Coordinates of C-alpha atoms and ligand atoms in Angstrom, one line a residue:
M1 CA -11.5 20.2 9.5
S2 CA -7.8 20.7 8.6
I3 CA -5.5 17.9 7.4
A4 CA -3.7 18.2 10.7
D5 CA -7.0 17.6 12.6
N6 CA -7.9 14.7 10.4
L7 CA -4.4 13.2 10.9
A8 CA -4.7 13.4 14.7
I9 CA -8.1 11.7 14.6
I10 CA -6.8 8.9 12.3
R11 CA -3.7 8.3 14.4
E12 CA -5.9 8.1 17.5
K13 CA -8.2 5.6 15.9
I14 CA -5.3 3.5 14.7
A15 CA -3.8 3.5 18.2
A16 CA -7.1 2.6 19.8
A17 CA -7.7 -0.3 17.3
A18 CA -4.2 -1.6 17.9
R19 CA -4.7 -1.6 21.7
R20 CA -8.1 -3.3 21.4
A21 CA -6.3 -6.1 19.5
G22 CA -3.4 -6.2 22.1
R23 CA -1.0 -4.8 19.5
D24 CA 1.6 -2.1 19.9
P25 CA 0.3 0.9 17.9
A26 CA 3.9 1.5 16.7
E27 CA 3.6 -1.6 14.6
V28 CA 1.1 0.2 12.3
R29 CA 2.2 2.8 9.8
L30 CA -0.2 5.1 8.1
V31 CA 0.3 5.5 4.4
A32 CA -1.3 8.9 3.4
V33 CA -2.9 8.3 0.0
S34 CA -2.4 11.6 -1.8
K35 CA -3.6 10.6 -5.3
T36 CA -5.4 13.5 -7.1
K37 CA -4.3 15.8 -4.3
P38 CA -1.8 18.6 -5.0
A39 CA 1.8 18.8 -3.7
E40 CA 0.6 21.5 -1.2
A41 CA -1.7 19.0 0.5
V42 CA 1.3 16.6 0.9
D43 CA 3.4 19.4 2.4
E44 CA 0.5 20.3 4.7
A45 CA 0.3 16.7 6.0
A46 CA 4.1 16.5 6.3
R47 CA 4.2 19.6 8.4
A48 CA 1.6 18.0 10.7
G49 CA 4.0 15.1 11.1
Q50 CA 3.0 12.6 8.4
R51 CA 6.1 11.3 6.5
L52 CA 4.8 8.4 4.4
F53 CA 2.6 8.9 1.3
G54 CA 1.1 6.6 -1.2
E55 CA 0.4 7.3 -4.9
N56 CA -1.5 5.4 -7.6
Y57 CA -0.8 7.0 -10.9
V58 CA 2.8 7.1 -12.3
Q59 CA 2.5 10.3 -14.3
E60 CA 0.7 12.1 -11.5
F61 CA 3.3 11.0 -9.0
T62 CA 6.4 11.9 -11.1
A63 CA 4.9 15.4 -11.7
K64 CA 4.0 15.9 -8.1
A65 CA 7.0 14.5 -6.2
P66 CA 9.5 17.2 -7.3
A67 CA 7.0 19.9 -6.2
V68 CA 6.8 18.6 -2.7
R69 CA 9.1 20.7 -0.5
E70 CA 9.1 18.6 2.7
A71 CA 11.2 15.5 3.1
V72 CA 8.7 12.6 2.6
E73 CA 8.8 8.9 1.8
W74 CA 6.7 7.5 -1.1
H75 CA 5.1 4.1 -1.6
F76 CA 3.5 3.1 -4.9
I77 CA 0.1 1.5 -4.3
G78 CA -1.7 1.5 -7.6
H79 CA -2.0 -0.8 -10.6
L80 CA 1.3 -0.7 -12.4
Q81 CA 2.2 -1.2 -16.0
S82 CA 5.6 -2.6 -16.6
N83 CA 6.6 0.1 -19.1
K84 CA 6.1 2.7 -16.3
V85 CA 8.3 1.1 -13.7
K86 CA 11.4 2.9 -15.0
S87 CA 9.9 6.3 -13.9
L88 CA 9.5 5.0 -10.3
A89 CA 13.0 3.5 -9.9
G90 CA 14.7 5.0 -6.9
L91 CA 11.8 7.3 -6.1
V92 CA 9.6 5.0 -4.1
S93 CA 10.7 2.8 -1.2
M94 CA 8.0 0.2 -1.6
I95 CA 5.6 -1.0 -4.2
H96 CA 2.4 -2.6 -2.8
S97 CA 0.9 -3.8 -6.0
V98 CA 3.1 -6.5 -7.5
D99 CA 0.6 -9.0 -8.9
R100 CA 2.5 -10.8 -11.7
L101 CA 6.0 -12.1 -12.4
S102 CA 6.6 -9.9 -15.5
L103 CA 6.1 -6.8 -13.4
A104 CA 8.5 -8.1 -10.7
E105 CA 11.1 -8.8 -13.4
E106 CA 10.9 -5.2 -14.6
I107 CA 11.2 -3.8 -11.1
D108 CA 14.2 -6.1 -10.6
R109 CA 15.7 -4.8 -13.9
Q110 CA 15.2 -1.1 -13.1
W111 CA 16.3 -1.2 -9.4
G112 CA 19.2 -3.4 -10.6
R113 CA 20.4 -0.6 -12.9
L114 CA 20.6 1.6 -9.8
G115 CA 22.4 -1.1 -7.8
A116 CA 19.4 -1.0 -5.3
V117 CA 16.8 -3.3 -3.9
C118 CA 13.1 -2.5 -4.0
D119 CA 10.8 -3.6 -1.1
I120 CA 7.6 -5.0 -2.6
L121 CA 4.3 -6.5 -1.4
V122 CA 2.4 -9.1 -3.4
Q123 CA -1.2 -8.0 -4.1
V124 CA -3.8 -10.7 -3.5
N125 CA -7.3 -10.5 -5.0
I126 CA -8.9 -12.5 -2.3
A127 CA -12.5 -12.3 -3.6
G128 CA -11.4 -12.9 -7.2
E129 CA -13.1 -9.7 -8.4
A130 CA -12.6 -9.2 -12.1
T131 CA -12.2 -5.4 -11.7
K132 CA -9.3 -5.7 -9.2
S133 CA -5.7 -6.5 -9.7
G134 CA -3.9 -9.2 -7.6
T135 CA -2.9 -12.7 -7.8
S136 CA -5.4 -15.4 -6.7
A137 CA -4.8 -17.1 -3.3
A138 CA -4.2 -20.4 -5.2
E139 CA -1.3 -18.9 -7.2
L140 CA 0.2 -16.9 -4.4
V141 CA 2.9 -19.2 -3.1
A142 CA 4.1 -19.9 -6.7
L143 CA 4.3 -16.2 -7.5
V144 CA 6.1 -15.4 -4.2
R145 CA 8.6 -18.1 -5.0
A146 CA 9.3 -16.8 -8.4
V147 CA 9.5 -13.2 -7.3
A148 CA 11.8 -14.0 -4.4
A149 CA 14.4 -15.4 -6.8
L150 CA 15.0 -11.9 -8.2
P151 CA 18.0 -10.3 -6.6
H152 CA 16.9 -6.6 -6.6
L153 CA 13.6 -7.2 -4.9
R154 CA 12.7 -8.1 -1.3
V155 CA 9.3 -9.5 -0.6
Q156 CA 8.1 -7.8 2.6
G157 CA 4.5 -9.0 2.8
L158 CA 1.1 -8.9 1.2
M159 CA -1.5 -6.3 0.2
T160 CA -5.2 -6.6 -0.5
M161 CA -8.2 -4.5 -1.5
P162 CA -11.4 -6.3 -0.4
P163 CA -14.7 -5.8 -2.2
F164 CA -16.5 -2.5 -1.2
F165 CA -18.9 -2.7 1.7
D166 CA -20.8 0.1 3.4
D167 CA -20.2 -1.6 6.7
P168 CA -16.5 -2.0 7.6
E169 CA -17.3 -5.4 9.2
G170 CA -17.9 -6.7 5.6
A171 CA -14.2 -6.3 4.9
R172 CA -13.0 -8.0 8.1
P173 CA -13.1 -11.6 6.7
Y174 CA -10.8 -10.5 3.8
F175 CA -8.4 -9.0 6.3
R176 CA -8.3 -12.2 8.3
Q177 CA -7.8 -14.2 5.1
L178 CA -4.8 -12.0 4.1
K179 CA -3.2 -12.6 7.5
R180 CA -3.8 -16.3 7.1
L181 CA -2.3 -16.3 3.6
A182 CA 0.8 -14.5 5.0
G183 CA 1.1 -17.3 7.6
I184 CA 0.9 -19.9 4.8
V185 CA 3.6 -18.2 2.8
A186 CA 5.8 -17.6 5.8
A187 CA 5.6 -21.4 6.6
E188 CA 7.2 -22.1 3.2
G189 CA 10.4 -20.6 4.5
I190 CA 11.3 -19.1 1.1
P191 CA 14.7 -17.3 1.1
N192 CA 14.4 -13.5 0.6
V193 CA 10.8 -13.5 1.8
A194 CA 9.6 -11.8 4.9
M195 CA 5.9 -11.7 5.7
A196 CA 6.3 -8.8 8.1
E197 CA 4.0 -6.4 6.3
L198 CA 0.2 -6.6 5.7
S199 CA -1.1 -3.6 3.7
M200 CA -4.8 -3.5 4.2
G201 CA -7.5 -1.1 5.3
M202 CA -8.6 2.2 3.7
S203 CA -10.7 5.2 5.0
G204 CA -13.8 3.2 5.6
D205 CA -12.3 0.2 7.3
F206 CA -8.8 0.8 8.6
E207 CA -9.8 0.2 12.2
A208 CA -11.0 -3.3 11.4
A209 CA -7.8 -3.9 9.4
V210 CA -5.6 -2.8 12.3
E211 CA -7.6 -5.2 14.6
E212 CA -6.9 -8.0 12.1
G213 CA -3.1 -7.3 11.9
A214 CA -2.5 -4.5 9.3
T215 CA 1.0 -3.0 9.5
L216 CA 0.3 -0.5 6.7
V217 CA -3.1 1.2 6.4
R218 CA -3.7 3.2 3.2
V219 CA -5.9 6.2 4.0
G220 CA -6.8 8.9 1.5
T221 CA -10.3 10.4 1.9
A222 CA -10.4 10.5 5.7
L223 CA -7.2 12.5 5.7
F224 CA -7.4 14.8 2.6
G225 CA -11.2 14.9 1.9
E226 CA -13.2 13.6 -1.0
R227 CA -11.4 13.2 -4.4
E228 CA -12.7 14.4 -7.7
Y229 CA -14.0 11.3 -9.4
R230 CA -11.5 9.7 -11.8
L231 CA -11.8 6.6 -14.0
Ligands
PLP301 C1 -7.4 5.3 -3.3 C2 -6.8 4.1 -2.6 C3 -6.7 4.0 -1.2 C4 -7.3 5.1 -0.3 O1 -8.7 5.0 -0.4 P1 -9.6 6.0 0.6 O2 -10.9 5.3 0.6 O3 -9.7 7.3 0.0 O4 -9.0 6.0 1.9 C5 -6.1 2.9 -0.6 N1 -5.6 2.0 -1.4 C6 -5.6 2.0 -2.7 C7 -4.9 0.9 -3.5 C8 -6.2 3.1 -3.4 O5 -6.2 3.1 -4.7

């Protein structure tokens, strides 16, 4: 199966899941997760109509992006160290993985130097897994409040990575919980905060995520094929 074939299938599944939930399929954007895949794979997907790509590793991304020939938009979705933010400034239109104030302050500083504003999502570790990044649900409102006070950031919503399940239904309660948390944050009416975006769902469970309200689904393997393992 070509990337174009995979893309068509994924788009169809997203649209069907949206319709099942009574949602407009246009509310859901596909983030094509191209980590470990070469620039040529990004170009191939772009020529098949995909415009938005997600990357996880700063060094890999900054090497790959200039080699991509098609006009694409990038989101950063991986765990981010503050000292690497500088390399992303101006190159990505959204960062999905803001999980602490110190990271937000560095994004604010670097985008501020460009006179720009960075759209960000706050990552929530709903299950409290030690191996995953993200703020706890209990600390979420306080973190959003602090981040929202920074002038060169705009909080657009929340992101989560649920625990791994073989059955996509296992992830569904976590998607529901992220949506509920977004409602709680929205009800606080914090200036500079929109809870318009919910980034949730990957290759194994994006249909359940769309049914539960995802506006950004992050799909890698189902589009590009298996990755070489990487720790
Ligand atoms: C790798 C990755 C994905 C995509 O995972 P697949 O299972 O390959 O679709 C999505 N989100 C994040 C944060 C990732 O690191």
